[in-house]
Amino acid sequence: MQILVTGGLGYIGSHTSVLLLEKGYDIVVVDDLSNSNIEVLDNIFKITSKKPAFEKIDLKDKKAVSKLFQDYTFDGIIHFAAHKSVNESVNYPEKYFSNNVGSLENIIDEIKLLENPINFIFSSSCTVYGQADLMPIDESFPLKEAESPYGQSKRQCEEVLKSLHDSGHSFKNITLRYFNPIGAHPSALIGELPLGIPENLVPYITQTAIGKRECLTVFGNDYETADGTCVRDYIHIMDLAEVHITCLEKLISSNDDSLFKVYNVGTGKGTSVLELIHIFENVNDIKLNYKIGERRKGDVVTAYADTSKIKEELNWSTKNSLKNALKSAWNWELNLNKDE
Ligand code: UD1
């Protein structure tokens, strides 16, 4: 079985690539290296002793995408490649629509030419729910106007996939709405590699703990939550990687040529920013320098998943603890800085 992994050198893509190789799949990693590093390929090799095929392709380039589909035959596609900075998307919305939606459209044009229904997994985000009215969030909740062009681009991608399904074209699709992925591979050879100043909480925490950043700012402590800070559903990256294997197996084994499913991927448990900081401090025996600051524009107050659909239908749930995730995130940061 040969699987195309777009964005396969990125944070979620690299961890999933490792598991795919370990499960015996052949993979073709496509990445434009715009927010990833070619060294990740060597580290995937160090972990798995397997070197995947690699193509440096910008998926906005229609000709390059056509050539990719001429050069290889794919049994499945996992489409991670996307820009993901909320801040940047506010300043450069066009970049987000042309890249995130445009790339998907180019892939879909190729899918339409295939004889057999392709197995397709799409990376979406809980951002499509906006601030949900109730918790936990299940998949039937309405999709709200996104707070950012990034969120809007994910929503549009979901709509593009739904249109393809509704048009009657045979393809098997699972869309995964990720909650907040954190942590790193247990080897500490791959993990999250933020460019510049991290926007996300856990990389900011680890960079503060190692001394790259002076102080973490907690964005607001006057929300209507137990301790006043925002609540999220933090999922270990290894659990998140694993769910792609489960979904791929489901798609491959299904006889339904127009299977179309959407699943939340989270732990089902909400954790506040302060709780997360304290767990990080405890498990790693570190005192973190942090202060309370202003709210960040566009943040939802609370978001955690109702995970019953994926549990019932795919018998899948998370295995790793938050403690474990925060330990692995710290080990990764230590490993990144060991030569400095
Ligand atoms: C963000 C994106 C979301 C995207 C996800 C990808 C926003 C509004 N949303 O989610 O669309 O899918 O990343 O991982 O950016 N925090 C601090 N201090 C910091 C950084 C974060 O207090 O320096 C807080 C935030 O206010 C939030 C929590 O930590 O309450 C998590 O933030 P973050 O890691 O950026 O994730 P999300 O905002 O949930």
GROMACS .gro file of C-alpha atoms and ligand atoms in nm:
model
  379
    1MET     CA    1   0.000   0.000   0.000
    2GLN     CA    2   0.138   0.337  -0.099
    3ILE     CA    3   0.016   0.644   0.089
    4LEU     CA    4   0.070   1.007  -0.004
    5VAL     CA    5   0.141   1.215   0.305
    6THR     CA    6   0.126   1.584   0.223
    7GLY     CA    7   0.294   1.804   0.481
    8GLY     CA    8   0.467   1.486   0.595
    9LEU     CA    9   0.760   1.671   0.750
   10GLY     CA   10   0.539   1.898   0.960
   11TYR     CA   11   0.443   1.845   1.322
   12ILE     CA   12   0.149   1.607   1.286
   13GLY     CA   13   0.265   1.476   0.947
   14SER     CA   14   0.607   1.360   1.070
   15HIS     CA   15   0.466   1.166   1.365
   16THR     CA   16   0.206   1.004   1.141
   17SER     CA   17   0.471   0.921   0.879
   18VAL     CA   18   0.668   0.733   1.145
   19LEU     CA   19   0.368   0.522   1.244
   20LEU     CA   20   0.276   0.453   0.880
   21LEU     CA   21   0.629   0.327   0.810
   22GLU     CA   22   0.627   0.117   1.128
   23LYS     CA   23   0.296  -0.036   1.017
   24GLY     CA   24   0.454  -0.137   0.686
   25TYR     CA   25   0.298   0.120   0.454
   26ASP     CA   26   0.507   0.271   0.177
   27ILE     CA   27   0.476   0.643   0.193
   28VAL     CA   28   0.550   0.935  -0.035
   29VAL     CA   29   0.614   1.246   0.168
   30VAL     CA   30   0.535   1.573  -0.005
   31ASP     CA   31   0.638   1.896   0.163
   32ASP     CA   32   0.731   2.242   0.039
   33LEU     CA   33   0.955   2.298   0.344
   34SER     CA   34   0.789   2.634   0.404
   35ASN     CA   35   0.736   2.553   0.772
   36SER     CA   36   0.944   2.239   0.816
   37ASN     CA   37   1.297   2.117   0.797
   38ILE     CA   38   1.449   1.857   0.564
   39GLU     CA   39   1.639   1.711   0.862
   40VAL     CA   40   1.308   1.571   0.982
   41LEU     CA   41   1.341   1.317   0.700
   42ASP     CA   42   1.668   1.188   0.851
   43ASN     CA   43   1.509   1.172   1.193
   44ILE     CA   44   1.217   0.971   1.055
   45PHE     CA   45   1.483   0.736   0.917
   46LYS     CA   46   1.663   0.720   1.253
   47ILE     CA   47   1.340   0.616   1.425
   48THR     CA   48   1.209   0.371   1.166
   49SER     CA   49   1.520   0.264   0.970
   50LYS     CA   50   1.313   0.338   0.660
   51LYS     CA   51   1.361   0.622   0.418
   52PRO     CA   52   1.037   0.738   0.261
   53ALA     CA   53   1.019   0.877  -0.092
   54PHE     CA   54   1.030   1.254  -0.069
   55GLU     CA   55   0.909   1.518  -0.316
   56LYS     CA   56   0.956   1.888  -0.251
   57ILE     CA   57   0.640   2.021  -0.408
   58ASP     CA   58   0.432   2.329  -0.359
   59LEU     CA   59   0.079   2.191  -0.389
   60LYS     CA   60  -0.046   2.522  -0.526
   61ASP     CA   61   0.148   2.431  -0.840
   62LYS     CA   62  -0.112   2.247  -1.045
   63LYS     CA   63   0.137   2.103  -1.294
   64ALA     CA   64   0.354   1.966  -1.016
   65VAL     CA   65   0.052   1.802  -0.854
   66SER     CA   66  -0.048   1.641  -1.187
   67LYS     CA   67   0.303   1.510  -1.231
   68LEU     CA   68   0.300   1.368  -0.878
   69PHE     CA   69  -0.011   1.168  -0.960
   70GLN     CA   70   0.146   1.051  -1.288
   71ASP     CA   71   0.466   0.941  -1.118
   72TYR     CA   72   0.303   0.747  -0.834
   73THR     CA   73  -0.004   0.536  -0.772
   74PHE     CA   74  -0.161   0.604  -0.435
   75ASP     CA   75  -0.389   0.380  -0.232
   76GLY     CA   76  -0.451   0.656   0.015
   77ILE     CA   77  -0.386   1.022   0.081
   78ILE     CA   78  -0.343   1.196   0.413
   79HIS     CA   79  -0.357   1.567   0.350
   80PHE     CA   80  -0.183   1.763   0.626
   81ALA     CA   81  -0.013   2.032   0.419
   82ALA     CA   82  -0.145   2.374   0.518
   83HIS     CA   83  -0.041   2.703   0.665
   84LYS     CA   84  -0.151   2.716   1.029
   85SER     CA   85  -0.060   3.048   1.189
   86VAL     CA   86  -0.370   3.227   1.308
   87ASN     CA   87  -0.183   3.558   1.339
   88GLU     CA   88  -0.027   3.540   0.997
   89SER     CA   89  -0.363   3.453   0.843
   90VAL     CA   90  -0.512   3.777   0.975
   91ASN     CA   91  -0.236   3.976   0.803
   92TYR     CA   92  -0.222   3.768   0.484
   93PRO     CA   93  -0.566   3.612   0.436
   94GLU     CA   94  -0.511   3.551   0.063
   95LYS     CA   95  -0.210   3.336   0.137
   96TYR     CA   96  -0.430   3.113   0.352
   97PHE     CA   97  -0.708   3.074   0.099
   98SER     CA   98  -0.481   3.021  -0.200
   99ASN     CA   99  -0.260   2.773  -0.018
  100ASN     CA  100  -0.497   2.582   0.209
  101VAL     CA  101  -0.798   2.572  -0.020
  102GLY     CA  102  -0.608   2.594  -0.351
  103SER     CA  103  -0.386   2.296  -0.269
  104LEU     CA  104  -0.682   2.081  -0.176
  105GLU     CA  105  -0.856   2.176  -0.501
  106ASN     CA  106  -0.551   2.073  -0.703
  107ILE     CA  107  -0.545   1.736  -0.529
  108ILE     CA  108  -0.918   1.690  -0.583
  109ASP     CA  109  -0.877   1.758  -0.956
  110GLU     CA  110  -0.640   1.460  -0.964
  111ILE     CA  111  -0.865   1.245  -0.747
  112LYS     CA  112  -1.145   1.299  -0.997
  113LEU     CA  113  -0.931   1.139  -1.268
  114LEU     CA  114  -0.866   0.820  -1.069
  115GLU     CA  115  -1.044   0.501  -1.162
  116ASN     CA  116  -1.086   0.366  -0.812
  117PRO     CA  117  -1.224   0.553  -0.511
  118ILE     CA  118  -0.927   0.692  -0.320
  119ASN     CA  119  -0.896   0.669   0.060
  120PHE     CA  120  -0.864   1.028   0.176
  121ILE     CA  121  -0.802   1.172   0.523
  122PHE     CA  122  -0.828   1.545   0.574
  123SER     CA  123  -0.679   1.744   0.863
  124SER     CA  124  -0.932   1.985   0.997
  125SER     CA  125  -0.949   2.166   1.328
  126CYS     CA  126  -1.185   2.229   1.616
  127THR     CA  127  -1.150   2.593   1.513
  128VAL     CA  128  -1.442   2.529   1.274
  129TYR     CA  129  -1.679   2.522   1.575
  130GLY     CA  130  -1.581   2.873   1.692
  131GLN     CA  131  -1.706   2.931   2.047
  132ALA     CA  132  -1.955   2.648   2.082
  133ASP     CA  133  -2.263   2.717   2.294
  134LEU     CA  134  -2.232   2.394   2.493
  135MET     CA  135  -1.958   2.159   2.611
  136PRO     CA  136  -1.844   1.903   2.518
  137ILE     CA  137  -1.851   1.972   2.144
  138ASP     CA  138  -1.989   1.697   1.925
  139GLU     CA  139  -1.967   1.669   1.549
  140SER     CA  140  -2.327   1.777   1.493
  141PHE     CA  141  -2.260   2.122   1.638
  142PRO     CA  142  -2.302   2.407   1.389
  143LEU     CA  143  -1.990   2.539   1.223
  144LYS     CA  144  -1.958   2.904   1.312
  145GLU     CA  145  -1.810   3.200   1.133
  146ALA     CA  146  -1.440   3.152   1.193
  147GLU     CA  147  -1.245   3.409   1.393
  148SER     CA  148  -0.954   3.402   1.149
  149PRO     CA  149  -0.886   3.342   0.780
  150TYR     CA  150  -0.698   3.029   0.893
  151GLY     CA  151  -1.014   2.894   1.054
  152GLN     CA  152  -1.221   3.002   0.757
  153SER     CA  153  -0.985   2.821   0.519
  154LYS     CA  154  -1.030   2.495   0.712
  155ARG     CA  155  -1.404   2.539   0.697
  156GLN     CA  156  -1.393   2.602   0.324
  157CYS     CA  157  -1.184   2.288   0.274
  158GLU     CA  158  -1.449   2.087   0.456
  159GLU     CA  159  -1.710   2.238   0.224
  160VAL     CA  160  -1.505   2.151  -0.085
  161LEU     CA  161  -1.486   1.788   0.031
  162LYS     CA  162  -1.859   1.780   0.106
  163SER     CA  163  -1.934   1.911  -0.244
  164LEU     CA  164  -1.721   1.638  -0.398
  165HIS     CA  165  -1.908   1.380  -0.193
  166ASP     CA  166  -2.248   1.532  -0.276
  167SER     CA  167  -2.165   1.537  -0.646
  168GLY     CA  168  -2.173   1.157  -0.634
  169HIS     CA  169  -1.805   1.113  -0.713
  170SER     CA  170  -1.671   0.792  -0.557
  171PHE     CA  171  -1.415   0.869  -0.293
  172LYS     CA  172  -1.381   0.762   0.067
  173ASN     CA  173  -1.323   1.045   0.307
  174ILE     CA  174  -1.262   1.092   0.675
  175THR     CA  175  -1.220   1.445   0.804
  176LEU     CA  176  -1.058   1.479   1.145
  177ARG     CA  177  -1.122   1.784   1.357
  178TYR     CA  178  -0.818   1.800   1.584
  179PHE     CA  179  -0.833   1.964   1.922
  180ASN     CA  180  -0.494   2.082   2.062
  181PRO     CA  181  -0.204   1.854   1.972
  182ILE     CA  182   0.098   1.872   2.204
  183GLY     CA  183   0.406   1.669   2.293
  184ALA     CA  184   0.659   1.480   2.087
  185HIS     CA  185   0.776   1.134   1.980
  186PRO     CA  186   0.920   0.935   2.276
  187SER     CA  187   1.261   0.929   2.103
  188ALA     CA  188   1.267   1.312   2.117
  189LEU     CA  189   1.394   1.300   1.758
  190ILE     CA  190   1.085   1.466   1.613
  191GLY     CA  191   0.845   1.718   1.764
  192GLU     CA  192   0.695   2.059   1.707
  193LEU     CA  193   0.933   2.306   1.537
  194PRO     CA  194   0.780   2.652   1.554
  195LEU     CA  195   0.933   2.915   1.330
  196GLY     CA  196   1.020   3.226   1.526
  197ILE     CA  197   0.817   3.315   1.834
  198PRO     CA  198   0.570   3.034   1.907
  199GLU     CA  199   0.200   3.120   1.898
  200ASN     CA  200   0.091   2.799   2.065
  201LEU     CA  201   0.102   2.745   2.438
  202VAL     CA  202   0.319   2.437   2.486
  203PRO     CA  203   0.611   2.542   2.262
  204TYR     CA  204   0.603   2.880   2.435
  205ILE     CA  205   0.620   2.704   2.772
  206THR     CA  206   0.913   2.481   2.675
  207GLN     CA  207   1.104   2.770   2.517
  208THR     CA  208   1.053   2.974   2.833
  209ALA     CA  209   1.163   2.684   3.051
  210ILE     CA  210   1.484   2.643   2.849
  211GLY     CA  211   1.554   3.016   2.861
  212LYS     CA  212   1.487   3.109   2.496
  213ARG     CA  213   1.194   3.325   2.608
  214GLU     CA  214   1.202   3.529   2.919
  215CYS     CA  215   0.847   3.486   3.041
  216LEU     CA  216   0.524   3.320   2.934
  217THR     CA  217   0.221   3.547   2.925
  218VAL     CA  218  -0.105   3.380   3.022
  219PHE     CA  219  -0.362   3.543   2.794
  220GLY     CA  220  -0.630   3.648   3.041
  221ASN     CA  221  -0.743   3.517   3.380
  222ASP     CA  222  -1.084   3.680   3.390
  223TYR     CA  223  -1.274   3.430   3.176
  224GLU     CA  224  -1.576   3.247   3.312
  225THR     CA  225  -1.389   2.928   3.391
  226ALA     CA  226  -1.291   2.767   3.722
  227ASP     CA  227  -0.958   2.954   3.748
  228GLY     CA  228  -1.032   3.231   3.496
  229THR     CA  229  -0.803   3.099   3.221
  230CYS     CA  230  -0.911   2.940   2.891
  231VAL     CA  231  -0.982   2.570   2.871
  232ARG     CA  232  -0.866   2.341   2.588
  233ASP     CA  233  -0.852   1.971   2.507
  234TYR     CA  234  -0.481   1.884   2.479
  235ILE     CA  235  -0.408   1.560   2.295
  236HIS     CA  236  -0.074   1.379   2.282
  237ILE     CA  237   0.074   1.392   1.932
  238MET     CA  238   0.131   1.013   1.938
  239ASP     CA  239  -0.240   0.955   1.996
  240LEU     CA  240  -0.318   1.197   1.717
  241ALA     CA  241  -0.075   1.020   1.482
  242GLU     CA  242  -0.228   0.685   1.569
  243VAL     CA  243  -0.581   0.789   1.484
  244HIS     CA  244  -0.473   0.836   1.122
  245ILE     CA  245  -0.373   0.471   1.104
  246THR     CA  246  -0.709   0.365   1.250
  247CYS     CA  247  -0.891   0.585   0.999
  248LEU     CA  248  -0.684   0.464   0.707
  249GLU     CA  249  -0.755   0.102   0.799
  250LYS     CA  250  -1.125   0.184   0.824
  251LEU     CA  251  -1.124   0.348   0.481
  252ILE     CA  252  -0.930   0.064   0.319
  253SER     CA  253  -1.155  -0.206   0.464
  254SER     CA  254  -1.482  -0.029   0.391
  255ASN     CA  255  -1.695  -0.142   0.098
  256ASP     CA  256  -1.876   0.188   0.092
  257ASP     CA  257  -1.723   0.371  -0.205
  258SER     CA  258  -1.864   0.703  -0.089
  259LEU     CA  259  -1.789   0.675   0.282
  260PHE     CA  260  -1.790   1.025   0.427
  261LYS     CA  261  -1.726   1.082   0.796
  262VAL     CA  262  -1.622   1.361   1.027
  263TYR     CA  263  -1.472   1.289   1.369
  264ASN     CA  264  -1.352   1.498   1.658
  265VAL     CA  265  -1.009   1.397   1.779
  266GLY     CA  266  -0.944   1.492   2.139
  267THR     CA  267  -0.932   1.343   2.486
  268GLY     CA  268  -1.272   1.469   2.595
  269LYS     CA  269  -1.115   1.646   2.891
  270GLY     CA  270  -1.074   2.020   2.932
  271THR     CA  271  -0.761   2.165   3.096
  272SER     CA  272  -0.707   2.532   3.179
  273VAL     CA  273  -0.390   2.723   3.092
  274LEU     CA  274  -0.293   2.746   3.460
  275GLU     CA  275  -0.360   2.377   3.519
  276LEU     CA  276  -0.144   2.291   3.221
  277ILE     CA  277   0.140   2.512   3.345
  278HIS     CA  278   0.128   2.350   3.688
  279ILE     CA  279   0.128   1.998   3.546
  280PHE     CA  280   0.427   2.094   3.329
  281GLU     CA  281   0.610   2.226   3.635
  282ASN     CA  282   0.532   1.918   3.842
  283VAL     CA  283   0.617   1.645   3.594
  284ASN     CA  284   0.938   1.810   3.483
  285ASP     CA  285   1.036   1.955   3.820
  286ILE     CA  286   1.076   2.304   3.678
  287LYS     CA  287   0.962   2.645   3.794
  288LEU     CA  288   0.819   2.833   3.499
  289ASN     CA  289   0.843   3.210   3.472
  290TYR     CA  290   0.494   3.330   3.379
  291LYS     CA  291   0.272   3.631   3.425
  292ILE     CA  292  -0.091   3.709   3.365
  293GLY     CA  293  -0.154   3.936   3.066
  294GLU     CA  294  -0.436   4.064   2.850
  295ARG     CA  295  -0.675   3.836   2.669
  296ARG     CA  296  -0.566   3.737   2.317
  297LYS     CA  297  -0.805   3.854   2.047
  298GLY     CA  298  -0.995   3.570   1.886
  299ASP     CA  299  -0.947   3.315   2.166
  300VAL     CA  300  -1.247   3.102   2.250
  301VAL     CA  301  -1.308   3.055   2.622
  302THR     CA  302  -1.354   2.681   2.634
  303ALA     CA  303  -1.324   2.400   2.381
  304TYR     CA  304  -1.317   2.028   2.452
  305ALA     CA  305  -1.440   1.735   2.251
  306ASP     CA  306  -1.723   1.492   2.283
  307THR     CA  307  -1.528   1.187   2.173
  308SER     CA  308  -1.809   0.933   2.172
  309LYS     CA  309  -1.856   0.915   1.795
  310ILE     CA  310  -1.502   0.802   1.714
  311LYS     CA  311  -1.504   0.568   2.014
  312GLU     CA  312  -1.829   0.401   1.911
  313GLU     CA  313  -1.765   0.385   1.537
  314LEU     CA  314  -1.389   0.319   1.524
  315ASN     CA  315  -1.329   0.188   1.875
  316TRP     CA  316  -1.059   0.452   1.915
  317SER     CA  317  -0.968   0.662   2.215
  318THR     CA  318  -0.654   0.828   2.347
  319LYS     CA  319  -0.400   0.626   2.546
  320ASN     CA  320  -0.144   0.881   2.659
  321SER     CA  321  -0.179   1.112   2.956
  322LEU     CA  322  -0.136   1.486   2.966
  323LYS     CA  323   0.160   1.434   3.201
  324ASN     CA  324   0.322   1.210   2.947
  325ALA     CA  325   0.262   1.466   2.672
  326LEU     CA  326   0.420   1.745   2.876
  327LYS     CA  327   0.718   1.529   2.965
  328SER     CA  328   0.775   1.444   2.601
  329ALA     CA  329   0.743   1.811   2.501
  330TRP     CA  330   1.015   1.899   2.751
  331ASN     CA  331   1.242   1.611   2.640
  332TRP     CA  332   1.205   1.734   2.284
  333GLU     CA  333   1.302   2.088   2.380
  334LEU     CA  334   1.603   1.954   2.574
  335ASN     CA  335   1.710   1.746   2.277
  336LEU     CA  336   1.678   2.041   2.039
  337ASN     CA  337   1.911   2.244   2.261
  338LYS     CA  338   2.159   1.978   2.368
  339ASP     CA  339   2.443   2.111   2.151
  340GLU     CA  340   2.399   2.475   2.247
  341UD1     C1  341  -0.478   2.766   1.806
  341UD1     C2  342  -0.563   2.825   1.700
  341UD1     C3  343  -0.642   2.715   1.635
  341UD1     C4  344  -0.547   2.613   1.578
  341UD1     C5  345  -0.457   2.560   1.688
  341UD1     C6  346  -0.350   2.472   1.627
  341UD1     C7  347  -0.610   3.050   1.786
  341UD1     C8  348  -0.716   3.146   1.830
  341UD1     N1  349  -0.651   2.927   1.755
  341UD1     O1  350  -0.564   2.709   1.903
  341UD1     O2  351  -0.721   2.768   1.532
  341UD1     O3  352  -0.618   2.507   1.520
  341UD1     O4  353  -0.392   2.669   1.753
  341UD1     O5  354  -0.272   2.417   1.726
  341UD1     O6  355  -0.496   3.086   1.779
  341UD1     N2  356  -0.194   3.082   2.553
  341UD1     C9  357  -0.137   3.165   2.650
  341UD1     N3  358  -0.013   3.215   2.626
  341UD1    C10  359   0.057   3.187   2.512
  341UD1    C11  360  -0.001   3.100   2.414
  341UD1    C12  361  -0.128   3.051   2.438
  341UD1     O7  362  -0.196   3.192   2.752
  341UD1     O8  363   0.169   3.238   2.496
  341UD1    C13  364  -0.329   3.025   2.579
  341UD1    C14  365  -0.432   3.067   2.476
  341UD1     O9  366  -0.494   3.186   2.516
  341UD1    C15  367  -0.526   2.948   2.480
  341UD1    C16  368  -0.436   2.829   2.515
  341UD1    O10  369  -0.317   2.886   2.568
  341UD1    O11  370  -0.618   2.962   2.581
  341UD1    C17  371  -0.400   2.746   2.395
  341UD1    O12  372  -0.350   2.830   2.295
  341UD1     P1  373  -0.287   2.775   2.159
  341UD1    O13  374  -0.185   2.672   2.189
  341UD1    O14  375  -0.247   2.892   2.076
  341UD1    O15  376  -0.407   2.697   2.092
  341UD1     P2  377  -0.555   2.749   2.051
  341UD1    O16  378  -0.567   2.894   2.064
  341UD1    O17  379  -0.653   2.666   2.124
   0.00000   0.00000   0.00000
